[in-house]
PDB file of C-alpha atoms in Angstrom:
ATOM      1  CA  UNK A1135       7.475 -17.033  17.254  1.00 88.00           C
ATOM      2  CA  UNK A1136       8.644 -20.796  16.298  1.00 94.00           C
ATOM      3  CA  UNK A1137       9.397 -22.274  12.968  1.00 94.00           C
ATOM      4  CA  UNK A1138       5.475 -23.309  12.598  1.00 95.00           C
ATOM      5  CA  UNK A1139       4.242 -20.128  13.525  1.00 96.00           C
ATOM      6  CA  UNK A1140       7.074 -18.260  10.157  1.00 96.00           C
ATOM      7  CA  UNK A1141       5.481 -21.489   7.517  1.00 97.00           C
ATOM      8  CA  UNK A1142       1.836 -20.180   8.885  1.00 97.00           C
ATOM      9  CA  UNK A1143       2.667 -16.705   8.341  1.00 97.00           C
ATOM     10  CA  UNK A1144       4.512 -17.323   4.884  1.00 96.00           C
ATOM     11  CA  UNK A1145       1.688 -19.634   3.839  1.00 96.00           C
ATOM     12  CA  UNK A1146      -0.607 -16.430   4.987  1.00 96.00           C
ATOM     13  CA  UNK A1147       1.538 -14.235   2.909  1.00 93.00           C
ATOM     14  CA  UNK A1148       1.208 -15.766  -0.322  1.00 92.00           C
ATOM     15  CA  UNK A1149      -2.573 -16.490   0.314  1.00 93.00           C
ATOM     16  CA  UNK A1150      -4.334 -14.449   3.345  1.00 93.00           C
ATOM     17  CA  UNK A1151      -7.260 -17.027   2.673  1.00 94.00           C
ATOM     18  CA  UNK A1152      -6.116 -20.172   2.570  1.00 95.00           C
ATOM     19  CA  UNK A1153      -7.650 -22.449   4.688  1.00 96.00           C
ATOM     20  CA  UNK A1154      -6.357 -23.412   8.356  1.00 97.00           C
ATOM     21  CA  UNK A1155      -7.129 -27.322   7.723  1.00 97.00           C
ATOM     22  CA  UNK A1156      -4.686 -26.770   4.849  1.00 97.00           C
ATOM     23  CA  UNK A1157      -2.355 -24.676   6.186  1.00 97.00           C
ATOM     24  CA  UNK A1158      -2.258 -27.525   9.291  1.00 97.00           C
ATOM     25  CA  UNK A1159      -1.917 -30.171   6.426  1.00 97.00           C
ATOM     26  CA  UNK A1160       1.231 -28.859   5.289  1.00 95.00           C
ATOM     27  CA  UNK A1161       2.685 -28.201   9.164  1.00 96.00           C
ATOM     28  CA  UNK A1162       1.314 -31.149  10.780  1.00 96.00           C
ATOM     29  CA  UNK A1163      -1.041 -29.479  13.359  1.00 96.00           C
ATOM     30  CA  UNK A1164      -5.005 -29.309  13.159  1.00 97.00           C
ATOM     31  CA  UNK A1165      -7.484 -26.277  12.111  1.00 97.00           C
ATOM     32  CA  UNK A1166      -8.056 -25.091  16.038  1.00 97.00           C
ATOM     33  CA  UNK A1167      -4.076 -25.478  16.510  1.00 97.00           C
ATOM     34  CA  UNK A1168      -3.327 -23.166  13.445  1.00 97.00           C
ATOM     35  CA  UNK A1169      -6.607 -20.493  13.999  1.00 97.00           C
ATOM     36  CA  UNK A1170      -5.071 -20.510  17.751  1.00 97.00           C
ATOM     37  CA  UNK A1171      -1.641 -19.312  16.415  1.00 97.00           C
ATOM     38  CA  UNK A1172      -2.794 -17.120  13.846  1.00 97.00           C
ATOM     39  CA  UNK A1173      -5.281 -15.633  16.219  1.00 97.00           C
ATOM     40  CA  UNK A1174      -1.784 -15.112  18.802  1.00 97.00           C
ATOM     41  CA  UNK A1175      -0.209 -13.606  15.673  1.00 97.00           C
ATOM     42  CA  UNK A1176      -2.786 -11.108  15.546  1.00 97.00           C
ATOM     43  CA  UNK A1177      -2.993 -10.413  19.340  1.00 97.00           C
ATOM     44  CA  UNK A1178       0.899  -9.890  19.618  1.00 97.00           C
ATOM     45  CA  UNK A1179       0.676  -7.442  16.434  1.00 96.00           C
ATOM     46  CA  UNK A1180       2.689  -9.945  14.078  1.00 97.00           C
ATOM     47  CA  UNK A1181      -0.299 -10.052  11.801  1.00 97.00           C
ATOM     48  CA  UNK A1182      -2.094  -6.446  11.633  1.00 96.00           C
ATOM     49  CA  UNK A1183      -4.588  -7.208   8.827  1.00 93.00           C
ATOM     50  CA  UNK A1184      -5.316  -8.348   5.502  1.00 91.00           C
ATOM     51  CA  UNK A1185      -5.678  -6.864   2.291  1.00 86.00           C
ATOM     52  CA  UNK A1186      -7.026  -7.588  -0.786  1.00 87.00           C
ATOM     53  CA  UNK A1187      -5.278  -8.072  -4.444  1.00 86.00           C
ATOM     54  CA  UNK A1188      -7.518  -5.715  -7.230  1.00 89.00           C
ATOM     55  CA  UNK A1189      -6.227  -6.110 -11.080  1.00 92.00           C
ATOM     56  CA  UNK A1190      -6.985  -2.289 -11.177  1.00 92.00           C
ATOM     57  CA  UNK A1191      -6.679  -2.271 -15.190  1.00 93.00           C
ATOM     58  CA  UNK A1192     -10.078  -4.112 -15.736  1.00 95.00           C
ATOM     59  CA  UNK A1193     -11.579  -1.259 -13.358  1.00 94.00           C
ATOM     60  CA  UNK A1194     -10.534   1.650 -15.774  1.00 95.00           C
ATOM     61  CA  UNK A1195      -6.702   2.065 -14.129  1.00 96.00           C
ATOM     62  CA  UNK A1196      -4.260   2.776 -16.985  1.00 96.00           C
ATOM     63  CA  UNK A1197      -1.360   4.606 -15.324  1.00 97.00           C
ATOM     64  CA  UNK A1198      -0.153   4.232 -12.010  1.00 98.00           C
ATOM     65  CA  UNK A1199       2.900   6.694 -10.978  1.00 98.00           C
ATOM     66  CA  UNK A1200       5.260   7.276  -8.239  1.00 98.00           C
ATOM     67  CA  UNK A1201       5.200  11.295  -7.637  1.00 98.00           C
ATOM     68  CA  UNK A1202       8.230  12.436  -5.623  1.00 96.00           C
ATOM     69  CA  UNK A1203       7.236  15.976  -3.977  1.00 94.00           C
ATOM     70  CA  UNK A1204       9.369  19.052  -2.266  1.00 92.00           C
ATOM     71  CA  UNK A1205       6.703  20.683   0.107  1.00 89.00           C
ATOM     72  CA  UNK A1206       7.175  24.677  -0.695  1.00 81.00           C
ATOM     73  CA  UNK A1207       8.744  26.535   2.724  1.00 69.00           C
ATOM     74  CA  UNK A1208       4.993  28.310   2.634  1.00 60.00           C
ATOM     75  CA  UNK A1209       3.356  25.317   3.530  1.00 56.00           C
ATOM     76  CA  UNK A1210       2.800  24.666   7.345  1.00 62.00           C
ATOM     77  CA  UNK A1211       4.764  21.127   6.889  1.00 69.00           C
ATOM     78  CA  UNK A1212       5.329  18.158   5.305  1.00 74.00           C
ATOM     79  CA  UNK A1213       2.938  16.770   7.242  1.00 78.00           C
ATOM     80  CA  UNK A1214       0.054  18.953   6.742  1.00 84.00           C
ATOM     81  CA  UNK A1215       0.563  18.282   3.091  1.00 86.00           C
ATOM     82  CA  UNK A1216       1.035  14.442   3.832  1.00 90.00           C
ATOM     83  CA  UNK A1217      -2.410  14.422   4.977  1.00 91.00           C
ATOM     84  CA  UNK A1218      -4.039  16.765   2.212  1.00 92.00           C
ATOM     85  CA  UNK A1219      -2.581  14.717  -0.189  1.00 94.00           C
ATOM     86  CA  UNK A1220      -3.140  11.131   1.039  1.00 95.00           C
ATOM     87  CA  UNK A1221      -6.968  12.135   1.251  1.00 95.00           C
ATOM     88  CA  UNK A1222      -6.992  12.559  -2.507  1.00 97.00           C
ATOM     89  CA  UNK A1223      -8.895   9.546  -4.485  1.00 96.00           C
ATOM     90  CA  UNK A1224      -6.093   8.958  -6.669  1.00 97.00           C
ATOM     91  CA  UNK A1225      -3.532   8.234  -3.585  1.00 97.00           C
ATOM     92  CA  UNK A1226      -2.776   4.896  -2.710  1.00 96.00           C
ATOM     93  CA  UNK A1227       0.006   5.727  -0.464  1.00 96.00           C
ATOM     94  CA  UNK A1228       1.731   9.118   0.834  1.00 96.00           C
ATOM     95  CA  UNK A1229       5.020   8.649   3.030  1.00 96.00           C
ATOM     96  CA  UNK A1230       6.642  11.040   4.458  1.00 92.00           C
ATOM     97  CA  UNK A1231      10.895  10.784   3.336  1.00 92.00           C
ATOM     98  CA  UNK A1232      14.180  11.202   4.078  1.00 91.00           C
ATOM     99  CA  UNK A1233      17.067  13.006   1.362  1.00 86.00           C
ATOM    100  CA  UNK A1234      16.133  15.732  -0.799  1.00 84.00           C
ATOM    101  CA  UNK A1235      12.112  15.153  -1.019  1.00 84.00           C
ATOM    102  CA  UNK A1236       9.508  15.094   1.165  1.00 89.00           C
ATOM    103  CA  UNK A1237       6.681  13.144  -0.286  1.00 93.00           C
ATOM    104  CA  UNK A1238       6.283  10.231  -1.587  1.00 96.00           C
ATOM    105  CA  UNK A1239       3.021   9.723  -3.451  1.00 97.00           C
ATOM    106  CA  UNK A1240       1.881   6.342  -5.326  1.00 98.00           C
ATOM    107  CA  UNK A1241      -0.457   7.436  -7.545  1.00 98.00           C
ATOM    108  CA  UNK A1242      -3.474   5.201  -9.604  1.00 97.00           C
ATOM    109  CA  UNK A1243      -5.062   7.452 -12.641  1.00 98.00           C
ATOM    110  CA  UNK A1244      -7.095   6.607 -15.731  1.00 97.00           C
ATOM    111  CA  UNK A1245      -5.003   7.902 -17.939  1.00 97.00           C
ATOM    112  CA  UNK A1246      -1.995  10.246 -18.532  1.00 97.00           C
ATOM    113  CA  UNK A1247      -4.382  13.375 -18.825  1.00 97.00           C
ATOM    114  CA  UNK A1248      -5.653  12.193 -15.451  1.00 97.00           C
ATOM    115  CA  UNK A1249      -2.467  12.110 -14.394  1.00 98.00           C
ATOM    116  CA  UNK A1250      -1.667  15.527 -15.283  1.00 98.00           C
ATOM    117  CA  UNK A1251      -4.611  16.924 -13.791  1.00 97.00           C
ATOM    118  CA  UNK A1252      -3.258  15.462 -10.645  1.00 98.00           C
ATOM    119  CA  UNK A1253       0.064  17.190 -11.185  1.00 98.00           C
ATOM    120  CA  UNK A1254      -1.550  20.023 -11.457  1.00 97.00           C
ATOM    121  CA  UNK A1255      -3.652  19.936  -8.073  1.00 96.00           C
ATOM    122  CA  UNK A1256      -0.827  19.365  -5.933  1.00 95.00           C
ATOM    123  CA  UNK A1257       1.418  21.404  -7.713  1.00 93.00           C
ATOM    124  CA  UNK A1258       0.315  24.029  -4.722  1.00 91.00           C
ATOM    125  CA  UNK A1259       2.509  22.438  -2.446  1.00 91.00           C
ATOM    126  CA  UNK A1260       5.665  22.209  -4.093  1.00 91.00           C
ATOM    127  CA  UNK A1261       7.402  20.940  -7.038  1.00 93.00           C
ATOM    128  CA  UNK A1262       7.372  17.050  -8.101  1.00 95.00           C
ATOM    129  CA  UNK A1263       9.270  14.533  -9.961  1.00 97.00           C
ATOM    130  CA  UNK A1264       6.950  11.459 -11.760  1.00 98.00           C
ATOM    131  CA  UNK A1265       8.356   7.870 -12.792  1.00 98.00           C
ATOM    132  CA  UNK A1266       5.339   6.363 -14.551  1.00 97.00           C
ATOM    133  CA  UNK A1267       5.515   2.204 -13.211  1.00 97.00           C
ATOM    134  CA  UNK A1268       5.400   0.535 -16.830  1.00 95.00           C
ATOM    135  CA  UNK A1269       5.586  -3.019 -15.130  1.00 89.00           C
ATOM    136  CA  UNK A1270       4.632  -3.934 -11.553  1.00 80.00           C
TER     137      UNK A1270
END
């Protein structure tokens, strides 16, 4: 990876559809050169996808949390409850941690009362701490 190919990937990173003719504007090579690159990128795992950026409050989202989770000793794992939980609709993200917890949940809810009814469903596999994101 060359100098070009970290301003094509920045310039990807701050817009994951801006055009290759522009992107080649700004680093001096044509479309085909930069789609070649960016294609290579892809091929040698650099780039592993694209996502796309949802305001989630105009689609009903008022409270998004961070829900920190000690799996009970009764459960068969961390793991097994890693994939229980990330298959909930409400789950963004579940990552299994290091230090005193084991879960890491990022949560996306309607409202508090959603929220709590959350708490409450996954409350079967061990106790959790909640920060509530106020700004992102």
């Amino acid at each position: 990876m060359d100098a070009l190919d970290k301003k094509i990937l920045e310039m990807l990173t701050i817009n994951a559809r801006e055009s290759f003719a522009n992107i080649g504007k700004d680093v001096g090579l044509s479309a085909p050169a930069i789609g070649k690159r960016v294609r290579q990128m892809e091929e040698d795992g650099i780039i592993e996808g694209y996502a796309l950026k949802v305001n989630h409050e105009k689609l009903g989202i008022e409270t998004k949390a961070y829900i920190t989770l000690v799996v009970h000793r009764e459960q068969r794992g961390s793991l097994d409850a890693q994939k229980q939980i990330q298959a909930m609709e409400e789950v963004q993200s579940c990552h299994r941690i290091t230090g005193d917890d084991c879960l890491c949940v990022l949560g996306y809810f309607r409202n508090n009362r959603h929220l709590i009814s959350f708490l409450e469903k996954i409350s079967a596999y061990g106790a959790s701490k909640t920060s509530i994101i106020l700004e992102a």
